[in-house]
Short mmCIF file of C-alpha atoms in Angstrom, two decimals:
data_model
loop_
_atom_site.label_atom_id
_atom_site.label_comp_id
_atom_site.label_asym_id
_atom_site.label_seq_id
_atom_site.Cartn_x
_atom_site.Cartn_y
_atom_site.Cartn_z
CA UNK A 306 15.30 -25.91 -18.46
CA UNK A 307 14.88 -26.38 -14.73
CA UNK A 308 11.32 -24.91 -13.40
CA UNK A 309 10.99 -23.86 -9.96
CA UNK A 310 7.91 -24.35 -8.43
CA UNK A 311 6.77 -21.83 -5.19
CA UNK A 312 3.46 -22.88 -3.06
CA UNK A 313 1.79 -20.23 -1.19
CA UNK A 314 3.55 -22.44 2.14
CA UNK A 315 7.09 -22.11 0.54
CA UNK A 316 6.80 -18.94 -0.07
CA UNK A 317 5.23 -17.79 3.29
CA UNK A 318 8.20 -20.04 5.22
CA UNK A 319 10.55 -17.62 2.37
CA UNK A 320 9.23 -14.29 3.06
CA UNK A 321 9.31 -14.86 7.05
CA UNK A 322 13.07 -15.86 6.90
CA UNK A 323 14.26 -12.44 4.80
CA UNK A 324 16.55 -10.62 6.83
CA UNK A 325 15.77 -6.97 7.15
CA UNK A 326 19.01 -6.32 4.69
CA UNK A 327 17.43 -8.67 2.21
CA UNK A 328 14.33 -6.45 2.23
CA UNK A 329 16.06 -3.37 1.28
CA UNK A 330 17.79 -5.43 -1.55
CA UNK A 331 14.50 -6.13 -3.18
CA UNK A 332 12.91 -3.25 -2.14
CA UNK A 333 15.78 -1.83 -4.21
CA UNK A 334 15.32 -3.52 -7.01
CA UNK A 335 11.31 -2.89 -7.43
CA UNK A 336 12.38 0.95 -6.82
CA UNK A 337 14.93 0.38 -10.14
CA UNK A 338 11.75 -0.86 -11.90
CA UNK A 339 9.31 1.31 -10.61
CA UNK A 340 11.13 4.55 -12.07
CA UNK A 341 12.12 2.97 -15.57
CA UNK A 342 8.37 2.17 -15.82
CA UNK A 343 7.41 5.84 -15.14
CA UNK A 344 10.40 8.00 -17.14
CA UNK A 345 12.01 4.70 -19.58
CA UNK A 346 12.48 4.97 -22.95
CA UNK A 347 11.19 2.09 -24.86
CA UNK A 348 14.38 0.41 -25.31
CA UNK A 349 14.26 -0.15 -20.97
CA UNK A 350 12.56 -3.22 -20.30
CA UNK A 351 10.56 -2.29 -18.07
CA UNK A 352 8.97 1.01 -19.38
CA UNK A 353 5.65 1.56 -19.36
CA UNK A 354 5.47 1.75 -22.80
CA UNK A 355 6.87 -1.26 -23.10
CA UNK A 356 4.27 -3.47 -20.94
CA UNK A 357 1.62 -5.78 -22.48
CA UNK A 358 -2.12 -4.49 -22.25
CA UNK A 359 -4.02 -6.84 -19.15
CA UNK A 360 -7.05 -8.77 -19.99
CA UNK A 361 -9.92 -9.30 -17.96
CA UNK A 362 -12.02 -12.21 -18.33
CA UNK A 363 -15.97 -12.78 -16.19
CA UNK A 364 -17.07 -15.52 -16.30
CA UNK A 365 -21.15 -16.59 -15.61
CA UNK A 366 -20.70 -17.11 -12.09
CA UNK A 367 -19.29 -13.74 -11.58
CA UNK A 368 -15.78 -14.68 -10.66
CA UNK A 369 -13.59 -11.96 -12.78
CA UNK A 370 -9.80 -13.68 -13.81
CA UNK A 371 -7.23 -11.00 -14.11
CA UNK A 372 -4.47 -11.98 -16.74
CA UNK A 373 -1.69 -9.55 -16.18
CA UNK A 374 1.77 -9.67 -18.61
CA UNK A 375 5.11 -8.12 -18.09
CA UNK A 376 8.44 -7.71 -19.03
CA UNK A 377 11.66 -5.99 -17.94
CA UNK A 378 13.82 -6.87 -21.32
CA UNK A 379 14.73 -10.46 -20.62
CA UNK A 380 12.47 -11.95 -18.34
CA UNK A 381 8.75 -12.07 -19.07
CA UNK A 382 5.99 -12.99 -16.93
CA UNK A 383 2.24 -13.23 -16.59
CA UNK A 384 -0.07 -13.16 -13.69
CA UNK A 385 -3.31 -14.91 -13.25
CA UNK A 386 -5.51 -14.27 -10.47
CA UNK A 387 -9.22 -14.78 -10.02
CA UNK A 388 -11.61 -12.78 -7.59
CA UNK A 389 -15.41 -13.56 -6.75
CA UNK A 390 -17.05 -9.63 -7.37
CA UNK A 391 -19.93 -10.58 -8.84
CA UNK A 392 -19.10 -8.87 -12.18
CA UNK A 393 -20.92 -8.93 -15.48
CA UNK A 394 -19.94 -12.21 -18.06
CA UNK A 395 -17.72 -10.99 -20.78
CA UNK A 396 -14.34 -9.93 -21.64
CA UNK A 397 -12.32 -6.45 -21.45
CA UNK A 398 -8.96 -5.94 -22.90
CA UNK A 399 -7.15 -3.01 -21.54
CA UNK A 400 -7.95 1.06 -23.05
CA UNK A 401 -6.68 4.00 -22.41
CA UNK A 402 -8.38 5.75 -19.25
CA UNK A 403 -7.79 9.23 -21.05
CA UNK A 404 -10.62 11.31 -22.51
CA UNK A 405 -10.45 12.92 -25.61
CA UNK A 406 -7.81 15.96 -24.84
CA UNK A 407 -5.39 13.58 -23.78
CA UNK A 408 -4.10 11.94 -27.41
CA UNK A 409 -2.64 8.51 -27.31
CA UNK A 410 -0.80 9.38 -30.63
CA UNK A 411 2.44 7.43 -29.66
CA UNK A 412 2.17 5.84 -26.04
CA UNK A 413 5.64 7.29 -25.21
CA UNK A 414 5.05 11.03 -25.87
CA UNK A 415 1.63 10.54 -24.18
CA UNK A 416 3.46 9.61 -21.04
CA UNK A 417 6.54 11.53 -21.28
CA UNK A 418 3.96 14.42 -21.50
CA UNK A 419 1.03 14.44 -18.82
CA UNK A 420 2.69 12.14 -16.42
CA UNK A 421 6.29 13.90 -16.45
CA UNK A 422 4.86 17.45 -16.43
CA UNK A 423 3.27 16.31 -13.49
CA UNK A 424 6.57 16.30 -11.40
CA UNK A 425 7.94 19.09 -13.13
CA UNK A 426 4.58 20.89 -11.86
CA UNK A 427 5.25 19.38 -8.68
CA UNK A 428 8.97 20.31 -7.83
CA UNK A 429 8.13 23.98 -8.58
CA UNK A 430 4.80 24.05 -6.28
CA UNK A 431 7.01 22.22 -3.49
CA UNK A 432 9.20 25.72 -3.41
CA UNK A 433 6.03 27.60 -2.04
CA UNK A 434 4.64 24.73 -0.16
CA UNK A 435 4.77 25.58 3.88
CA UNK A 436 4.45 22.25 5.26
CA UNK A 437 2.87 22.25 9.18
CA UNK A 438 5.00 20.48 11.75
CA UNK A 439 3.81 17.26 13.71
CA UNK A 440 2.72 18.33 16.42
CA UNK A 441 4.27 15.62 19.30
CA UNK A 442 2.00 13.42 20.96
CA UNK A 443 0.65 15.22 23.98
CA UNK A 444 -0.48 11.85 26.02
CA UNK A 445 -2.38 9.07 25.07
CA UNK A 446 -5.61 8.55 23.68
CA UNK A 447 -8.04 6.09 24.34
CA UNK A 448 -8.02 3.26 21.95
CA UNK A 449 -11.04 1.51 23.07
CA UNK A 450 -14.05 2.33 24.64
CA UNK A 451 -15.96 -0.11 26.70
CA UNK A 452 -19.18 -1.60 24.80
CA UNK A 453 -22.12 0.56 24.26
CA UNK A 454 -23.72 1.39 27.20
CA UNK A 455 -20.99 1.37 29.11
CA UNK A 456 -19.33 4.71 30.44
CA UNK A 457 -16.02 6.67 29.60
CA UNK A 458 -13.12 5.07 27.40
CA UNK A 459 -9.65 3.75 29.00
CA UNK A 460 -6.74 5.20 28.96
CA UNK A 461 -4.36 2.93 26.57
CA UNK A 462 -2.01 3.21 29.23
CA UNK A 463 -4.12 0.96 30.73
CA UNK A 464 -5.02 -1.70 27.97
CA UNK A 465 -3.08 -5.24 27.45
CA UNK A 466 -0.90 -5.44 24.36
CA UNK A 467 -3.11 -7.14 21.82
CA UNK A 468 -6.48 -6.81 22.28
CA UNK A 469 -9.68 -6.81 20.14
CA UNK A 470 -12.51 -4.60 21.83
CA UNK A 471 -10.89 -4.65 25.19
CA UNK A 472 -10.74 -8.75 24.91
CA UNK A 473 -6.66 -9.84 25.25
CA UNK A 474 -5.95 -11.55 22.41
CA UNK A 475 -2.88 -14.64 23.48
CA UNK A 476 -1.50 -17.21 20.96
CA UNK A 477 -3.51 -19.93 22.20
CA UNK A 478 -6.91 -17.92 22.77
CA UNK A 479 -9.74 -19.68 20.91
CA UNK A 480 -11.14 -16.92 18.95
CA UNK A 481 -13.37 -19.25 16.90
CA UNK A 482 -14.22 -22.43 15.10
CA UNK A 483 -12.19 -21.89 12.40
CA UNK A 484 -9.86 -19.07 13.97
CA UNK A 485 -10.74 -16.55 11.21
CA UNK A 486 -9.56 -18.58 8.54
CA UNK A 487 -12.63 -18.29 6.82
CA UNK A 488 -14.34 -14.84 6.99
CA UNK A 489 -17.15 -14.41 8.87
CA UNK A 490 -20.77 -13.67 7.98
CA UNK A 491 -21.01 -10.42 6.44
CA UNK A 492 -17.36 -10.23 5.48
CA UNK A 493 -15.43 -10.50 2.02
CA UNK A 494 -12.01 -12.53 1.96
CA UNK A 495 -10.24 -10.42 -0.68
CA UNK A 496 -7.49 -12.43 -1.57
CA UNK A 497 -6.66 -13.18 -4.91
CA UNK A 498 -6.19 -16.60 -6.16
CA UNK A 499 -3.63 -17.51 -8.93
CA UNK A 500 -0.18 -17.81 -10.71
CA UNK A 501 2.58 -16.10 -11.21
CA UNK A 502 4.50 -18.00 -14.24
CA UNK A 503 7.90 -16.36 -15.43
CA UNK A 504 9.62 -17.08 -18.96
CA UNK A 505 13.33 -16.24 -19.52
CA UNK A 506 14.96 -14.86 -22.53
CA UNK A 507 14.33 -17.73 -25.01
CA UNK A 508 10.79 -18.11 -23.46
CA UNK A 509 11.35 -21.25 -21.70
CA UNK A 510 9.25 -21.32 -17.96
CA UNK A 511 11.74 -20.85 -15.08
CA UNK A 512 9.48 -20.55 -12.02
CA UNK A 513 5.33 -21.15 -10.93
CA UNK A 514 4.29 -18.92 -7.89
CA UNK A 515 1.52 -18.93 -6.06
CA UNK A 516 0.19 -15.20 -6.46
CA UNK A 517 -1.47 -14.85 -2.99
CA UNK A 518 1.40 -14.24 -0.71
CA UNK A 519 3.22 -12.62 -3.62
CA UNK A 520 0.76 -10.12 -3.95
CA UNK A 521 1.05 -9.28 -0.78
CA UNK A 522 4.27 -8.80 -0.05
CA UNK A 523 4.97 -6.91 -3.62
CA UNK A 524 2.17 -4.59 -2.30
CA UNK A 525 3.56 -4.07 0.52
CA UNK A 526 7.28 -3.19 -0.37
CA UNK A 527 6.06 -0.47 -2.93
CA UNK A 528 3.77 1.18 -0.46
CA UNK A 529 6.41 1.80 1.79
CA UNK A 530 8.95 3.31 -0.22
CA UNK A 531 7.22 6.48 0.66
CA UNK A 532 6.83 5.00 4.14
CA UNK A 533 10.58 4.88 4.78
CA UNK A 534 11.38 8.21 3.93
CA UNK A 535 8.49 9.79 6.59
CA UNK A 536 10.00 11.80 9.60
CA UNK A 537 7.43 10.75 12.04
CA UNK A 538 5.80 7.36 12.13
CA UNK A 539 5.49 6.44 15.19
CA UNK A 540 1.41 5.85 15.24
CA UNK A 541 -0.50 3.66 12.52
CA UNK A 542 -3.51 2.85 11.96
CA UNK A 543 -4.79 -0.03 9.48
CA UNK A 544 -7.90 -1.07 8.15
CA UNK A 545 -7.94 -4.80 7.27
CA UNK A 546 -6.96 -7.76 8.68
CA UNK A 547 -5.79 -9.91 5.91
CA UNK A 548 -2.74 -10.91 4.18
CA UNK A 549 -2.26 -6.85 2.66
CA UNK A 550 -2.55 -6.02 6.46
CA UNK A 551 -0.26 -8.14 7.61
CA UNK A 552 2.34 -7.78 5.23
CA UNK A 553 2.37 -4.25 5.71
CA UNK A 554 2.91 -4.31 9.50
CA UNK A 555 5.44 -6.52 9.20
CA UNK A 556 7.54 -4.49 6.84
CA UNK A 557 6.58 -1.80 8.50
CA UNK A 558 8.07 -3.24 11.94
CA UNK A 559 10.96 -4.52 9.72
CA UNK A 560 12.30 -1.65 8.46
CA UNK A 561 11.45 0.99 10.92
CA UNK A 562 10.74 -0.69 14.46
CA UNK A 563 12.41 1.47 16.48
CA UNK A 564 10.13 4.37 15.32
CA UNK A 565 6.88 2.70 16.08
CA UNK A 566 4.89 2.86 19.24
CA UNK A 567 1.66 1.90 18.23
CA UNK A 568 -0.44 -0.19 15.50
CA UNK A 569 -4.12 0.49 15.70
CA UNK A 570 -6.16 -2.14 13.73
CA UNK A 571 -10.12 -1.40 12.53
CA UNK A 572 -12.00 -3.98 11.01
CA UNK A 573 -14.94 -5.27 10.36
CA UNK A 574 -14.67 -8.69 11.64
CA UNK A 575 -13.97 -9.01 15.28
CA UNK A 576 -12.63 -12.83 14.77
CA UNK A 577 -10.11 -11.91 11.95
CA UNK A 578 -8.82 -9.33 13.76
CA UNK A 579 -8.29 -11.68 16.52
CA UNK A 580 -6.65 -14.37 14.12
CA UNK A 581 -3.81 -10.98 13.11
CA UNK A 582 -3.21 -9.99 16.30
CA UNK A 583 -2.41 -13.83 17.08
CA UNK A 584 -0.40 -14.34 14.21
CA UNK A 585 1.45 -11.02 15.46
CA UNK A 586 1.81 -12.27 18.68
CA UNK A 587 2.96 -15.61 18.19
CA UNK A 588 6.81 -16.56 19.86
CA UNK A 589 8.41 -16.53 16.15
CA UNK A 590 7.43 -13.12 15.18
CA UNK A 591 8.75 -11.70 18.38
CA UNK A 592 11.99 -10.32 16.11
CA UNK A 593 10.22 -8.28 14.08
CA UNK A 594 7.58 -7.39 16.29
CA UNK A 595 9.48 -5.67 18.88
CA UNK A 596 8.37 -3.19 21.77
CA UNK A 597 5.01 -1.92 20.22
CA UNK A 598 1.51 -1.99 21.31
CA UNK A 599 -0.93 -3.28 18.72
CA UNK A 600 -4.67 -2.83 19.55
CA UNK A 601 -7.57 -3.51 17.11
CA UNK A 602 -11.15 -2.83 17.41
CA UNK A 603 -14.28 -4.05 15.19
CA UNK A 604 -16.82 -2.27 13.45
CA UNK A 605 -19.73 -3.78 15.98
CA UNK A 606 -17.25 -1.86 18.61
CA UNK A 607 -19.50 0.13 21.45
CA UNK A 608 -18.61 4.04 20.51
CA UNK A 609 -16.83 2.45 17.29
CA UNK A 610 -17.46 5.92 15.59
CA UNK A 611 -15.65 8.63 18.79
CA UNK A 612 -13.13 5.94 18.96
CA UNK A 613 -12.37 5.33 15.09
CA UNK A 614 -11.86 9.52 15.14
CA UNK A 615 -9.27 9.21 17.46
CA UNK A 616 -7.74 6.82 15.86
CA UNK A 617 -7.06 8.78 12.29
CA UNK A 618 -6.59 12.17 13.94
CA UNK A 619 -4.23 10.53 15.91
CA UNK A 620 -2.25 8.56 13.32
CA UNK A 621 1.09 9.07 11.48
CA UNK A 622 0.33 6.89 8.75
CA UNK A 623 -3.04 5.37 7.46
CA UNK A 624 -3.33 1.88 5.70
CA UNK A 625 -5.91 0.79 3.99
CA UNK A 626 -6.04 -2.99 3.15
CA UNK A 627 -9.77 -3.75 2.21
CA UNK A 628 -11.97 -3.78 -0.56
CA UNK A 629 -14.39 -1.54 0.64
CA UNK A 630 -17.20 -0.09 -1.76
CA UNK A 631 -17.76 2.04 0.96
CA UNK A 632 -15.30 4.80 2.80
CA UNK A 633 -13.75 3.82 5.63
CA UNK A 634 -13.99 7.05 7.91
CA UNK A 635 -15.86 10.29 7.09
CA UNK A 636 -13.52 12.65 5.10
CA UNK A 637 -14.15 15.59 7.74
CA UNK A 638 -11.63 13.68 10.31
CA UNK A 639 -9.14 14.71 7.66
CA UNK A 640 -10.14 17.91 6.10
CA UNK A 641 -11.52 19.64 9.09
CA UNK A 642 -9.41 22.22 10.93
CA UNK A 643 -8.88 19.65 13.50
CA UNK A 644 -8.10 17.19 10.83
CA UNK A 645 -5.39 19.66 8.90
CA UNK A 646 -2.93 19.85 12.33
CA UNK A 647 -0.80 17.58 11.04
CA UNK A 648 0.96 15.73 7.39
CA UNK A 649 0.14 11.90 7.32
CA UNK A 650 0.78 9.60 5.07
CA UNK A 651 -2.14 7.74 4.10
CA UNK A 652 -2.04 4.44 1.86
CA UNK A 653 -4.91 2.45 0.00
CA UNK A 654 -4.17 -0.89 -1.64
CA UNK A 655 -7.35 -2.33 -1.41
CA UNK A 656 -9.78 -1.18 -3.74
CA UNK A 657 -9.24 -2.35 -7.02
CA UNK A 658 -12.76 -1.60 -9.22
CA UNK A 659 -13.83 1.48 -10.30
CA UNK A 660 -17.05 1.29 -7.81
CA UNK A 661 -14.70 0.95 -4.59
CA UNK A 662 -13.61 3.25 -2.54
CA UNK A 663 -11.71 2.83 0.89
CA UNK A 664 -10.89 6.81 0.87
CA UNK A 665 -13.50 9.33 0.32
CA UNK A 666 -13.22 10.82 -2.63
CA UNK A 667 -13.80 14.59 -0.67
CA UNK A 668 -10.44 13.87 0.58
CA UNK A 669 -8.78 13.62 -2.21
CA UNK A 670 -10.63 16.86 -4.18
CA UNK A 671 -9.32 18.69 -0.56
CA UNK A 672 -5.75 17.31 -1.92
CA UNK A 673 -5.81 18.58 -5.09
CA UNK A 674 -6.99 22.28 -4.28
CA UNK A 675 -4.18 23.89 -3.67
CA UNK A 676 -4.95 27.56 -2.59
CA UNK A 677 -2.69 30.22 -2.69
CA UNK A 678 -1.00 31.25 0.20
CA UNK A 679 -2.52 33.34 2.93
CA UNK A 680 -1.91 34.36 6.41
CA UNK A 681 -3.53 32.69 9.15
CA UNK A 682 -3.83 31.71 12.71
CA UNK A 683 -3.78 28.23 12.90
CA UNK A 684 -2.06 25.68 12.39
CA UNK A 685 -2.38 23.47 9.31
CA UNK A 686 -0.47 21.41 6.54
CA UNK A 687 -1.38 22.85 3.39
CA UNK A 688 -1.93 20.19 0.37
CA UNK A 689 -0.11 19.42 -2.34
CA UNK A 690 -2.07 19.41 -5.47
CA UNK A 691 -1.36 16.12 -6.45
CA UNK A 692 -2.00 11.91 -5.62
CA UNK A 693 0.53 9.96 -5.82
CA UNK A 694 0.17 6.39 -7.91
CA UNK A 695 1.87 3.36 -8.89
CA UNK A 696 0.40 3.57 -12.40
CA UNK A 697 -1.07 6.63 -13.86
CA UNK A 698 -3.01 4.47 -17.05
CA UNK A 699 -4.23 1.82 -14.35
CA UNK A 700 -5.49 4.23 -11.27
CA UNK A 701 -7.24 6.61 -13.51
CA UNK A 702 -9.37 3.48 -14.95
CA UNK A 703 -9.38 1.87 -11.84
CA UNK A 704 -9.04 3.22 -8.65
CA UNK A 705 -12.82 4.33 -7.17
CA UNK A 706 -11.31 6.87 -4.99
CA UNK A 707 -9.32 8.92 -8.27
CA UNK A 708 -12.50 7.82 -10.24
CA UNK A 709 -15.34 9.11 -8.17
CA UNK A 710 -13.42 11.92 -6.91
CA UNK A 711 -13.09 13.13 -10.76
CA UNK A 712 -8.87 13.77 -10.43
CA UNK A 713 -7.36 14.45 -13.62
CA UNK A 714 -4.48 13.03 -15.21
CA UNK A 715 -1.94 16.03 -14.19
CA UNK A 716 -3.17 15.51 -10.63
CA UNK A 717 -1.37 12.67 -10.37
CA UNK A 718 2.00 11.74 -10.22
CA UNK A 719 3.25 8.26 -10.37
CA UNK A 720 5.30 6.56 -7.24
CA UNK A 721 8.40 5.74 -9.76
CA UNK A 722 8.36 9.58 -11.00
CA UNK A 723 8.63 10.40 -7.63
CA UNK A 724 11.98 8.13 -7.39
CA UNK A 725 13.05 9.15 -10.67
CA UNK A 726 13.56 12.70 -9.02
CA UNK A 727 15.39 11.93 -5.85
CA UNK A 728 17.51 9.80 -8.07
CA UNK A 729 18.91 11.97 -10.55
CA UNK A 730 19.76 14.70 -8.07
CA UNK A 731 21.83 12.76 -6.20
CA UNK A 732 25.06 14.82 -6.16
CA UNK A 733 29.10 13.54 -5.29
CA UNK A 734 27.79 15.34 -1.45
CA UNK A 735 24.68 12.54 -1.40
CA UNK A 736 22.75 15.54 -1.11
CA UNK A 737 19.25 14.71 -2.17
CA UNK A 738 16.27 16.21 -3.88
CA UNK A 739 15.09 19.77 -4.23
CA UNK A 740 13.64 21.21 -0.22
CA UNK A 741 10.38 21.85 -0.96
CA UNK A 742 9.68 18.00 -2.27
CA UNK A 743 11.78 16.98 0.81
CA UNK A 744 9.94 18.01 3.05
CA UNK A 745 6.91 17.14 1.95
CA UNK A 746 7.49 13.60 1.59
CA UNK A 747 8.99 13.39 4.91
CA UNK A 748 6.36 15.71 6.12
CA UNK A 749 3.39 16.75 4.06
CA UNK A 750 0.41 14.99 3.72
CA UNK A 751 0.96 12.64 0.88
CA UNK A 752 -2.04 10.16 -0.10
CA UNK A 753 -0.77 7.26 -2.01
CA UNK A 754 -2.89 4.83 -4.43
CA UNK A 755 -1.81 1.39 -5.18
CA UNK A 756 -4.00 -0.94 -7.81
CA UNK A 757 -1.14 -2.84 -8.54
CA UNK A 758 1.23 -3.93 -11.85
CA UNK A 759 2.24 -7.21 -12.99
CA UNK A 760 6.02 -5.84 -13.25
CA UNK A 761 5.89 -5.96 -10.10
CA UNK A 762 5.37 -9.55 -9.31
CA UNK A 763 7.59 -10.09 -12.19
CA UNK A 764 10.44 -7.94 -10.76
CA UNK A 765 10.11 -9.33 -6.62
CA UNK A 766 8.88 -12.99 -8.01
CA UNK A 767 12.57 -13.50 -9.81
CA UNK A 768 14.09 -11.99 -7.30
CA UNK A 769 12.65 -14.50 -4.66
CA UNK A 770 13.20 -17.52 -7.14
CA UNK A 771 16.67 -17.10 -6.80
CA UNK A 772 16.54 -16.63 -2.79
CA UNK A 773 14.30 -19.52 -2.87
CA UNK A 774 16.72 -22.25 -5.07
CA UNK A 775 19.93 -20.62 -2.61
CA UNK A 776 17.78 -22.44 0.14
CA UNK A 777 16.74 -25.06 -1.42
CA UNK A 778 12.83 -24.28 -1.12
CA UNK A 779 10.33 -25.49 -3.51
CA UNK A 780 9.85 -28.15 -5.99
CA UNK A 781 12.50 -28.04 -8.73
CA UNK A 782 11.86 -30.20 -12.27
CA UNK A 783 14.51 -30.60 -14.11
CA UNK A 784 13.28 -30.90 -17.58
CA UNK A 785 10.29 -29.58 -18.09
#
C-alpha cells in the first residue's frame, strides 16, 4: 500500500495553487460531512454517533497532546497535535458535557433529541424574527489614529494600503529580526503541532499530514459556510495574525472578492501583523487579493480602544483567530443600542479551553434572550435565541465563551443542522429554506463557535491527498 506523505511546505505550495472552483468542491464535501455528523443515523459514517471519543494527554512540562479519531465509513483517521498551555499532568478521555437532565441513554436519541429540537425550535422562532436592515456605509471611518498624544484620527481615505499603526507595510520592509516568525515578547504562537495519519478500509496507512496548515485551512472552510451565504460583507475585521487569520482572509477573498472593501486586522503584536500584511501583499497573492484595503493596528496602538470601537461597529463580519483568555472588545460595542443597528456575523475559532474566551460571554447571554416582540423607535436587529456550533458535545465542554456564558444545550444549534435544513427543502424550483431562517443567515446577527473535529481533517485531508498525488506533490513510498 502506497503512503503519501504531506509536509507542512507541500501542503502550503497545495493549498495556494487551489483554484477558487476547487474550493467550493471541498468546501462541498466537508458541508456533506458536516450535516451527516449532526442528523446521521449510525449506519452514516460520519455521524456523530458514530465518532471515536478524543483523548487528551499532559504531560509534566505542561504541553497538552490532543489525540483526535474519526471515521466517515471507510476511511479512518486520527489527529495528533500538541500545544504548550501549561496544563495540569494527567490524562482525560472524552465525557459527556451534559448535566444530569440531559440522559445519555443511547448517544443517538440523545442527539436526535436536544440538538434536532434545537432547529425545529429555531425554524419556528425565525417566522416572528424581524431582522434590521444594514444600514449602508455612510463614509469612511478612521482606521487609525495617530500615536497617543497625537491629535485627531485620519480619514482611511487617506491611509496607504497595508499598514500597521499608520507604518506602510511593503514586501521587502524589514519589520524585524526574525520577521514575526517567532512571536514576540508577550505573545503566544497558537499553532498546533502534529499529524494527521489516515487508514483506508482494510486499515492500511494511505497518507501522513502535517496538521498545522491543515488545521487551518479545515477551519477556515467550515467557518465560512455561513460566510458565503451573508448579504453584506463588504467590511471585516480580524483578530489574529497567524495561520487561522490568514487562511480565513484568503478564503474569504477567494470566494467572495468582489464583495469586500476592507480587512481590518487587530492584534497584539505589531511585528506579526506586519509579517500578514506582507505575506498578503506579496506579487503571488495579488490573484486572490484583489482591489481591497487591508489595514491592521496593534494593541500598543495610540487611541487603540476609540479606534478598536470603530472597527466592530463598523464591521460586517468579525473573526476571531486567537487564543485569548481574555475578550477581545467590551461586549457593550455589540449589545448597546449603537451596537444593535445592524446583523453581523461574528466567528471565533480560537479559543479552544474551557478558561478562554475571545467573545464575551455577555454577548452571547444578549443572543440567547430573545424578547417578545414590541414596538419601538429605533432601529435594531433583534437576536435569535440560539449559537451556532460545529459540535454541540465538544463546544459545550469546551468552548470558554458557551462555558462561562452558562448557554444550554437547546441554545445551540450545530453548523451541519443548519445545512441539514437548507438541504432538504430544496424543491424541483431550487427554492431554498423556510424565510424567516433566510433571512437571518443572510442577515441576522449570527455568532458562530468553532473548537474543531477530527472529521474534519479526515474529510479535507483525503480530499487533498488525492489533489496532492494528481500533482505529483509529496513523498510517495511504495510499500510501506
Amino acid at each position: 500500500m502506497p503512503l503519501t506523505v504531506l509536509t507542512r511546505s507541500n501542503l502550503r505550495e497545495l493549498l495556494q495553487s487551489l483554484s477558487r472552483d476547487e474550493i467550493q468542491n471541498l468546501q462541498r464535501n466537508l458541508a456533506q460531512a458536516l450535516r451527516e455528523y449532526s442528523t446521521g443515523a449510525q449506519d452514516k459514517g460520519c455521524s456523530a454517533t458514530y465518532q471515536p471519543q478524543r483523548t487528551a494527554i499532559t504531560r509534566q512540562n505542561g504541553c497538552t497532546t490532543l489525540f483526535m479519531p474519526a471515521t466517515n465509513g471507510q476511511t479512518i483517521g486520527i489527529k495528533m497535535i500538541s500545544l504548550q498551555d501549561g496544563g495540569a499532568a494527567g490524562c482525560q478521555v472524552e465525557k459527556s458535557g451534559f448535566d444530569g437532565n440531559e440522559s445519555d441513554s443511547g448517544s443517538g436519541s440523545r442527539r436526535r433529541g436536544s440538538a434536532r429540537n434545537s432547529v425545529a425550535s429555531l425554524s419556528s422562532d425565525m417566522s416572528e424574527l424581524s431582522v434590521g436592515s444594514s444600514q449602508e456605509d455612510g463614509g469612511s471611518i478612521s482606521p487609525m489614529a495617530t500615536p497617543a498624544g497625537g491629535g485627531s484620527s485620519t480619514d482611511s481615505s487617506t491611509l496607504l494600503s497595508g499598514c500597521v499603526n499608520q507604518q506602510p507595510v511593503t514586501a521587502n520592509a524589514n519589520v524585524s529580526k526574525t520577521l514575526g516568525a517567532w512571536p514576540g515578547a508577550g505573545t503566544r504562537d497558537s499553532s498546533p503541532r502534529g499529524s494527521v495519519t489516515l487508514l483506508d478500509g482494510e486499515s492500511l496507512p494511505f497518507a501522513l499530514i502535517n496538521a498545522h496548515e491543515l488545521t487551518a485551512f479545515r477551519t477556515a472552510l467550515a467557518s465560512l459556510m455561513i460566510f458565503n451565504k451573508r448579504k453584506k460583507v463588504r467590511t471585516l475585521l480580524v483578530f489574529g495574525a497567524g495561520n487561522q487569520a490568514y487562511w480565513h482572509i484568503r478564503l474569504a477573498l477567494t470566494l467572495r472578492g468582489d464583495d469586500i472593501r476592507r480587512v481590518y486586522i487587530v492584534n497584539r503584536s505589531f511585528d506579526r501583523a506586519a509579517k500578514l500584511l506582507q505575506d498578503i501583499y506579496s506579487p503571488e497573492n495579488s490573484s486572490w487579493r484583489g482591489d481591497a484595503k487591508f489595514s491592521a493596528m496593534s494593541s500598543d496602538f495610540g487611541e487603540y480602544n476609540r479606534i478598536l470601537k470603530e472597527h466592530v461597529r463598523k464591521a460586517d463580519v468579525i473573526l476571531c483567530c486567537t487564543p485569548s483568555v481574555d475578550p477581545l472588545f467590551p461586549a457593550d460595542f455589540l449589545t448597546s443600542r449603537e451596537g444593535r443597528q445592524k446583523g453581523r456575523l461574528i466567528m471565533a475559532v480560537g479559543s479552544y479551553k474551557s478558561h478562554m474566551t475571545e467573545i464575551h460571554p455577555d454577548i452571547l447571554r444578549d443572543e440567547v434572550n430573545v424578547t417578545p416582540p414590541h414596538r419601538h423607535f429605533h432601529k435594531h436587529t433583534r437576536r435569535s435565541g440560539v449559537i451556532v456550533v460545529d459540535s454541540l458535545d465538544a463546544a459545550i465542554k469546551e468552548a470558554g465563551e458557551i462555558v462561562q456564558a452558562g448557554i444550554k444545550p437547546k441554545q445551540l444549534v450545530e453548523l451541519g443542522e443548519l445545512l441539514m435544513v437548507r438541504h432538504a427543502t430544496l424543491n424541483d424550483e431550487g427554492e431554498t429554506e423556510e424565510k424567516g431562517l433566510r433571512e437571518w443567515t443572510e442577515k441576522g446577527n449570527v455568532i458562530y463557535k468553532s473548537v474543531g473535529l477530527g472529521l474534519m481533517d479526515l474529510i479535507t485531508g483525503g480530499d487533498l491527498v488525492k489533489l496532492a498525488r494528481e500533482r505529483n506533490l509529496g513523498t510517495t513510498v511504495e510499500e510501506f
